[in-house]
Each structure stands twice: as C-alpha cells, then as structure tokens.
Short mmCIF file of C-alpha atoms in Angstrom, two decimals:
data_model
loop_
_atom_site.label_atom_id
_atom_site.label_comp_id
_atom_site.label_asym_id
_atom_site.label_seq_id
_atom_site.Cartn_x
_atom_site.Cartn_y
_atom_site.Cartn_z
CA MET A 2 -0.02 0.00 0.00
CA MET A 3 1.26 3.45 -0.82
CA PRO A 4 2.44 5.35 2.19
CA ARG A 5 0.03 8.24 3.45
CA ALA A 6 2.92 10.76 3.07
CA LEU A 7 3.33 9.91 -0.48
CA LEU A 8 -0.35 10.05 -1.18
CA ALA A 9 -0.65 13.41 0.39
CA LYS A 10 1.66 14.84 -2.33
CA PHE A 11 -0.92 13.96 -5.03
CA ILE A 12 -3.79 15.25 -3.06
CA PRO A 13 -4.44 19.00 -3.47
CA LYS A 14 -4.75 21.08 -0.36
CA PRO A 15 -8.18 22.69 0.13
CA SER A 16 -6.83 26.04 -0.55
CA THR A 17 -5.88 25.07 -4.07
CA PHE A 18 -9.57 24.95 -5.09
CA SER A 19 -10.73 27.92 -3.10
CA ARG A 20 -13.93 29.67 -3.86
CA LEU A 21 -11.92 32.82 -4.73
CA GLN A 22 -9.83 30.91 -7.33
CA PHE A 23 -13.05 29.29 -8.81
CA ASN A 24 -14.61 32.62 -8.97
CA GLN A 25 -11.53 34.08 -10.83
CA GLN A 26 -11.66 31.30 -13.46
CA ARG A 27 -15.35 31.66 -13.89
CA GLY A 28 -14.70 35.42 -14.23
CA LEU A 29 -11.94 34.91 -16.96
CA HIS A 30 -14.34 32.68 -18.87
CA SER A 31 -17.02 35.25 -18.61
CA ARG A 32 -14.74 38.05 -19.79
CA ASN A 33 -13.53 35.86 -22.65
CA LYS A 34 -17.11 34.92 -23.73
CA LYS A 35 -18.09 38.61 -23.61
CA ALA A 36 -15.04 39.67 -25.74
CA MET A 37 -15.89 37.03 -28.38
CA GLU A 38 -19.41 38.47 -28.69
CA PHE A 39 -18.09 41.91 -29.21
CA ILE A 40 -15.66 40.64 -31.74
CA ALA A 41 -18.43 38.82 -33.58
CA LYS A 42 -20.52 42.09 -33.83
CA GLY A 43 -17.46 44.05 -35.05
CA TRP A 44 -16.49 41.32 -37.57
CA ASN A 45 -20.03 41.22 -38.94
CA ALA A 46 -19.98 45.06 -39.45
CA LEU A 47 -16.60 44.83 -41.22
CA LYS A 48 -17.85 42.08 -43.48
CA GLU A 49 -20.67 44.17 -44.54
CA VAL A 50 -18.09 46.98 -45.37
CA ASP A 51 -16.06 44.46 -47.41
CA ARG A 52 -19.08 43.38 -49.35
CA VAL A 53 -19.93 46.95 -50.70
CA ILE A 54 -16.56 48.60 -50.64
CA ASP A 55 -15.61 47.58 -54.08
CA TYR A 56 -18.69 49.56 -55.50
CA CYS A 57 -18.00 52.89 -53.64
CA GLU A 58 -15.03 55.21 -52.56
CA LEU A 59 -12.87 54.10 -49.74
CA ASN A 60 -13.95 57.17 -47.71
CA ASP A 61 -17.60 57.00 -48.69
CA ARG A 62 -19.47 58.45 -45.90
CA ARG A 63 -22.15 55.63 -46.00
CA LEU A 64 -19.47 53.22 -44.59
CA ILE A 65 -18.69 55.27 -41.60
CA PRO A 66 -21.56 54.01 -39.43
CA LEU A 67 -20.42 50.31 -40.14
CA LEU A 68 -16.76 51.29 -39.54
CA ASN A 69 -17.59 52.98 -36.40
CA THR A 70 -19.56 49.97 -35.16
CA ALA A 71 -16.58 47.66 -35.90
CA LYS A 72 -14.33 49.89 -33.96
CA GLU A 73 -16.58 50.42 -31.14
CA ASN A 74 -17.05 46.66 -30.61
CA PHE A 75 -13.40 45.68 -31.06
CA GLU A 76 -12.55 48.30 -28.43
CA LEU A 77 -15.20 47.06 -26.15
CA ALA A 78 -13.78 43.44 -26.65
CA LEU A 79 -10.44 44.57 -25.40
CA GLU A 80 -12.06 46.50 -22.40
CA ALA A 81 -13.79 43.17 -21.57
CA ASP A 82 -10.73 40.96 -21.94
CA ASN A 83 -7.41 42.75 -22.44
CA THR A 84 -5.73 39.46 -23.10
CA ASN A 85 -7.75 38.69 -26.20
CA THR A 86 -5.40 38.59 -29.13
CA HIS A 87 -8.29 38.52 -31.83
CA ALA A 88 -9.59 41.84 -30.67
CA ARG A 89 -6.11 43.34 -31.05
CA TYR A 90 -5.65 41.90 -34.46
CA TRP A 91 -8.95 43.06 -35.79
CA LEU A 92 -8.69 46.52 -34.23
CA SER A 93 -5.11 46.77 -35.85
CA ARG A 94 -6.44 45.71 -39.14
CA LEU A 95 -9.24 48.12 -38.92
CA HIS A 96 -6.82 51.08 -38.08
CA MET A 97 -4.46 49.96 -40.77
CA LYS A 98 -6.68 49.01 -43.83
CA TYR A 99 -9.92 51.17 -43.57
CA HIS A 100 -10.81 54.80 -43.45
CA VAL A 101 -12.35 54.57 -40.05
CA PRO A 102 -12.77 57.91 -38.15
CA GLY A 103 -9.70 58.37 -35.77
CA ALA A 104 -7.51 55.73 -37.66
CA ASN A 105 -4.03 55.80 -36.30
CA LYS A 106 -1.26 53.80 -38.05
CA ALA A 107 1.00 53.89 -35.02
CA VAL A 108 -1.85 52.40 -32.82
CA ALA A 109 -2.44 49.82 -35.62
CA ALA A 110 1.35 48.73 -35.64
CA ALA A 111 1.51 48.55 -31.73
CA LEU A 112 -1.61 46.36 -31.58
CA LEU A 113 -0.38 44.10 -34.24
CA VAL A 114 3.07 43.49 -32.64
CA GLU A 115 1.23 42.91 -29.39
CA ALA A 116 -1.18 40.36 -30.87
CA ALA A 117 1.79 38.69 -32.69
CA ASP A 118 3.84 38.37 -29.63
CA MET A 119 0.88 37.06 -27.67
CA GLY A 120 0.63 34.20 -30.34
CA ASP A 121 -2.14 35.24 -32.62
CA PRO A 122 -1.37 33.38 -35.90
CA ASP A 123 -3.40 35.82 -38.09
CA ALA A 124 -1.39 38.76 -36.58
CA GLN A 125 2.05 36.93 -36.90
CA TYR A 126 1.33 36.35 -40.58
CA ALA A 127 0.14 39.96 -41.22
CA LEU A 128 3.24 41.33 -39.35
CA GLY A 129 5.49 39.20 -41.31
CA CYS A 130 3.97 40.40 -44.50
CA HIS A 131 4.11 44.06 -43.46
CA LEU A 132 7.90 43.62 -42.51
CA ARG A 133 8.60 42.07 -45.74
CA VAL A 134 6.90 44.44 -47.98
CA GLU A 135 7.06 48.02 -46.26
CA ASN A 136 10.73 48.05 -44.77
CA ASP A 137 14.04 48.31 -46.38
CA ASP A 138 15.89 47.68 -43.18
CA VAL A 139 18.42 44.83 -43.37
CA HIS A 140 16.98 43.16 -40.46
CA SER A 141 13.36 43.39 -41.47
CA ASP A 142 13.63 40.21 -43.66
CA GLN A 143 14.99 38.29 -40.59
CA GLN A 144 12.01 39.66 -38.35
CA ALA A 145 9.57 38.80 -41.08
CA PHE A 146 10.80 35.20 -41.46
CA TYR A 147 10.75 34.78 -37.60
CA TYR A 148 7.08 35.77 -37.48
CA LEU A 149 6.13 33.80 -40.54
CA GLU A 150 7.72 30.84 -38.93
CA LYS A 151 5.76 31.24 -35.82
CA ALA A 152 2.50 31.41 -37.79
CA VAL A 153 3.63 28.29 -39.85
CA ASP A 154 4.10 26.53 -36.47
CA GLN A 155 0.23 27.10 -35.85
CA LEU A 156 -0.31 25.90 -39.50
CA HIS A 157 -1.73 29.19 -40.80
CA PRO A 158 -2.67 28.48 -44.38
CA ASP A 159 -1.54 31.68 -45.94
CA ALA A 160 1.78 31.60 -43.94
CA LEU A 161 2.51 28.15 -45.11
CA TYR A 162 1.91 29.33 -48.66
CA LEU A 163 4.13 32.42 -48.40
CA LEU A 164 6.83 30.47 -46.75
CA GLY A 165 6.69 27.75 -49.37
CA ALA A 166 7.13 30.36 -52.06
CA VAL A 167 10.02 31.87 -50.12
CA TYR A 168 11.72 28.29 -50.15
CA LEU A 169 10.81 27.69 -53.76
CA THR A 170 12.47 30.89 -54.94
CA GLY A 171 15.33 31.04 -52.49
CA ASP A 172 14.40 34.66 -51.50
CA CYS A 173 16.23 35.64 -48.52
CA VAL A 174 16.81 31.84 -47.59
CA LYS A 175 18.62 28.92 -49.05
CA LYS A 176 16.47 27.42 -51.82
CA ASP A 177 14.86 24.24 -50.59
CA THR A 178 12.17 22.55 -52.84
CA ALA A 179 11.55 19.79 -50.32
CA SER A 180 10.58 22.44 -47.66
CA ALA A 181 8.47 24.33 -50.12
CA LEU A 182 6.48 21.30 -51.11
CA TRP A 183 5.92 20.35 -47.46
CA CYS A 184 4.53 23.96 -46.89
CA PHE A 185 2.31 23.73 -50.06
CA HIS A 186 1.04 20.40 -49.07
CA ARG A 187 0.11 21.32 -45.47
CA ALA A 188 -1.54 24.65 -46.75
CA SER A 189 -3.51 22.70 -49.29
CA GLU A 190 -4.64 20.32 -46.66
CA LYS A 191 -6.11 23.38 -44.97
CA GLY A 192 -7.98 24.46 -48.25
CA HIS A 193 -5.59 26.98 -49.60
CA ALA A 194 -6.29 27.05 -53.30
CA GLY A 195 -2.98 28.69 -54.29
CA ALA A 196 -0.87 26.24 -52.41
CA ALA A 197 -2.88 23.34 -54.04
CA ILE A 198 -2.12 24.60 -57.51
CA ALA A 199 1.43 25.29 -56.76
CA TYR A 200 1.94 21.80 -55.31
CA GLY A 201 0.02 20.03 -58.15
CA SER A 202 1.97 21.90 -60.87
CA LEU A 203 5.28 21.01 -59.20
CA LEU A 204 4.25 17.39 -59.12
CA LEU A 205 3.43 17.34 -62.91
CA LYS A 206 6.59 19.00 -63.59
CA GLY A 207 8.33 15.86 -62.04
CA VAL A 208 9.51 17.13 -58.71
CA LYS A 209 10.38 14.46 -56.31
CA ILE A 210 8.02 14.18 -53.40
CA PRO A 211 9.72 14.27 -50.02
CA GLU A 212 9.77 11.22 -47.91
CA SER A 213 7.97 13.03 -44.96
CA ILE A 214 5.13 13.90 -47.29
CA ILE A 215 4.89 10.30 -48.63
CA LYS A 216 4.59 8.99 -44.95
CA PHE A 217 1.95 11.73 -44.17
CA SER A 218 0.05 10.83 -47.38
CA LEU A 219 0.01 7.03 -46.93
CA LYS A 220 -2.94 7.32 -44.41
CA ARG A 221 -5.13 8.90 -47.07
CA GLY A 222 -6.71 6.55 -49.46
CA PRO A 223 -6.86 7.78 -53.14
CA VAL A 224 -3.19 8.70 -53.65
CA ALA A 225 -1.68 5.70 -51.83
CA GLN A 226 -0.99 2.46 -53.82
CA LYS A 227 0.27 -0.63 -52.33
CA ARG A 228 2.69 -2.49 -54.43
CA GLY A 229 3.72 -5.14 -51.72
CA LYS A 230 3.82 -5.79 -48.12
CA SER A 231 6.75 -3.79 -47.04
CA LYS A 232 6.59 -0.17 -46.15
CA GLU A 233 9.27 0.65 -48.67
CA SER A 234 7.11 -0.73 -51.38
CA ILE A 235 4.31 1.69 -50.79
CA ALA A 236 4.47 4.60 -53.17
CA ILE A 237 2.62 7.76 -54.10
CA ASP A 238 1.21 8.30 -57.66
CA PRO A 239 2.20 11.87 -58.44
CA VAL A 240 -0.60 12.34 -61.08
CA GLU A 241 -3.32 11.18 -58.72
CA MET A 242 -1.96 13.36 -55.87
CA ALA A 243 -1.84 16.23 -58.28
CA LYS A 244 -5.46 15.76 -59.26
CA GLU A 245 -6.44 15.60 -55.61
CA LYS A 246 -4.78 19.09 -55.02
CA PHE A 247 -6.47 20.57 -58.07
CA GLN A 248 -9.67 19.28 -56.64
CA ILE A 249 -8.97 21.07 -53.43
CA ALA A 250 -8.44 24.33 -55.42
CA ALA A 251 -11.52 23.66 -57.52
CA LYS A 252 -13.57 23.15 -54.33
CA ALA A 253 -12.25 26.54 -53.02
CA GLY A 254 -13.65 28.26 -56.06
CA CYS A 255 -10.41 28.56 -57.94
CA ASP A 256 -11.02 28.59 -61.69
CA LEU A 257 -7.27 27.34 -62.34
CA GLY A 258 -8.04 24.23 -60.39
CA LEU A 259 -11.00 23.45 -62.79
CA LYS A 260 -8.67 24.15 -65.81
CA TRP A 261 -5.96 21.85 -64.61
CA LEU A 262 -8.37 19.04 -63.99
CA ALA A 263 -9.82 19.46 -67.56
CA ARG A 264 -6.36 19.39 -68.93
CA LEU A 265 -5.48 16.21 -66.95
CA GLU A 266 -8.82 14.52 -68.19
CA GLU A 267 -8.03 15.47 -71.73
CA GLU A 268 -4.48 13.97 -71.35
CA GLU A 269 -5.98 10.71 -69.82
CA LYS A 270 -8.47 10.49 -72.86
CA ARG A 271 -5.51 10.97 -75.36
CA LEU A 272 -3.46 8.25 -73.66
CA LEU A 273 -6.46 5.83 -73.61
CA THR A 274 -7.03 6.57 -77.36
CA GLN A 275 -3.46 5.64 -78.23
CA GLU A 276 -3.59 2.37 -76.33
CA PHE A 277 -6.53 1.23 -78.35
#
C-alpha cells in the first residue's frame, strides 16, 4: 500500500480549489465570452463593409456607421478581456486598412505587434508580410521570417503558402524545394487554393515528393497505392496526388483548379485513345 505521506503529495490542499480561485476562473471565462461576442459584432460590421466597398469610394460616408460599429465593438472586446489577441488583431487591421474615423497607423502597428507576440497566428502572418513589404531595413527580412515561422508552427494556411514560395524561390533563404513542397502540401490540406495549385503543378513537372510527405499521405486513400507488403514498396502516384490537389483548389472556387482538372482529363483520354 502506498504510504500516506506519498499520497498526500498528490492530493491537492483545500486552498488550491478555494472559492476565490474558482470565481476568478469563472470570471475569466465570462470576460472571454463577452469579448468574443463583441468581436463577432465588429466582424459582422466589417464583413458588410467588405461586401460593398468595391462599389464605392474608400472614404464613402455611407461606410462610416459600419466602420464605427466595428471599431466600437473591437474596443469593447479589449475592455472586456485585455488578453484577447483576436480583438487586438482586428482592431489593428481596422486602423491599418480602412478609412475609419480616428484611424491611427501607430496604434495599428502597436496592436499588431502585441497580438503577434501574444501568439495570434493571423497577426503573426500579417506582421511578417508588413515587415517584408514595407521596410528596407536589413534586419526586417529576418524579423519577417521569424513571425512567418511562428504562424507556420500553428499551420496558418497563408503563412504556409508564403513560406513555401520563399523556399521555392530562395528569396532571403537557401532554396529548398522539399521544404517548399511540405509547406504547399500542408496549406492545401487546410484548403488553400494557391498552395494546392502550386503543389499539383510541381508534381506534374516531375519534382520528387519528399519522404515526409509520402509518410503523411499514406494514411489517405486515393493517392496511396500498395505494391507489396513492405513499407518501402508503398508509393505515391504523383498524377493522382496532383489531381487531388487541383480538386481542393476547385472546391475552394479557384478557376485554375478546374482548368488543370480538365487538362488532366483530356490527357488521360488521349492516352487511352493511343492504347486502343
């Protein structure tokens, strides 16, 4: 039987689950829930702005009530829960992208950096993009790469796609086609149309599939073909995998995905005709 003294180490003291701590945890959950409600209201207002903004001027007065609603709700979300990274990100985006009354680029930058450092993947991706595009500083590329990698660690689709493009072109990093393929593959698994097209087209060009992707894909039925009993004899059909990627792009509404699928279908018909 386990000694009483040893058991006591695993039994929490009564103070560990005090009423005060329970109330604090419940209060934190309540604040987070309230913040998310405000974010949802602000996001809906911003979505309505995006729906009509292409048909009017950027500073159209008819957009101001919607922009004010979004700004007010994102600010209320931060007041409700100052640790909420989504509120910081969306408020930053509002100040940076839209002609909202009282917009301040310095505030936007500060909020974006805070959200990124607090671990928000959308903010990390956005900050990485801004550092790459809008700065001529020598160190900005390194900082951009740092934040992009942080977003990639959380499997952010756009960050995966961008990092894949960086590896494929060798822009500010050593060119690494295998890493590019891995990024495109994981982004396409998240439904990213551009990554799916890039990955599929590289396969059709004859680029070798990395072993890490083969192992990852073996669990997925259509592209895995067993040629024997040993693991080494299991291979991936690159054409079938490319077709699967183009289907992902087509499902996401990408016309290029449909064109690639039609092209593959024509090629298959041509080959069948030659055989007979």
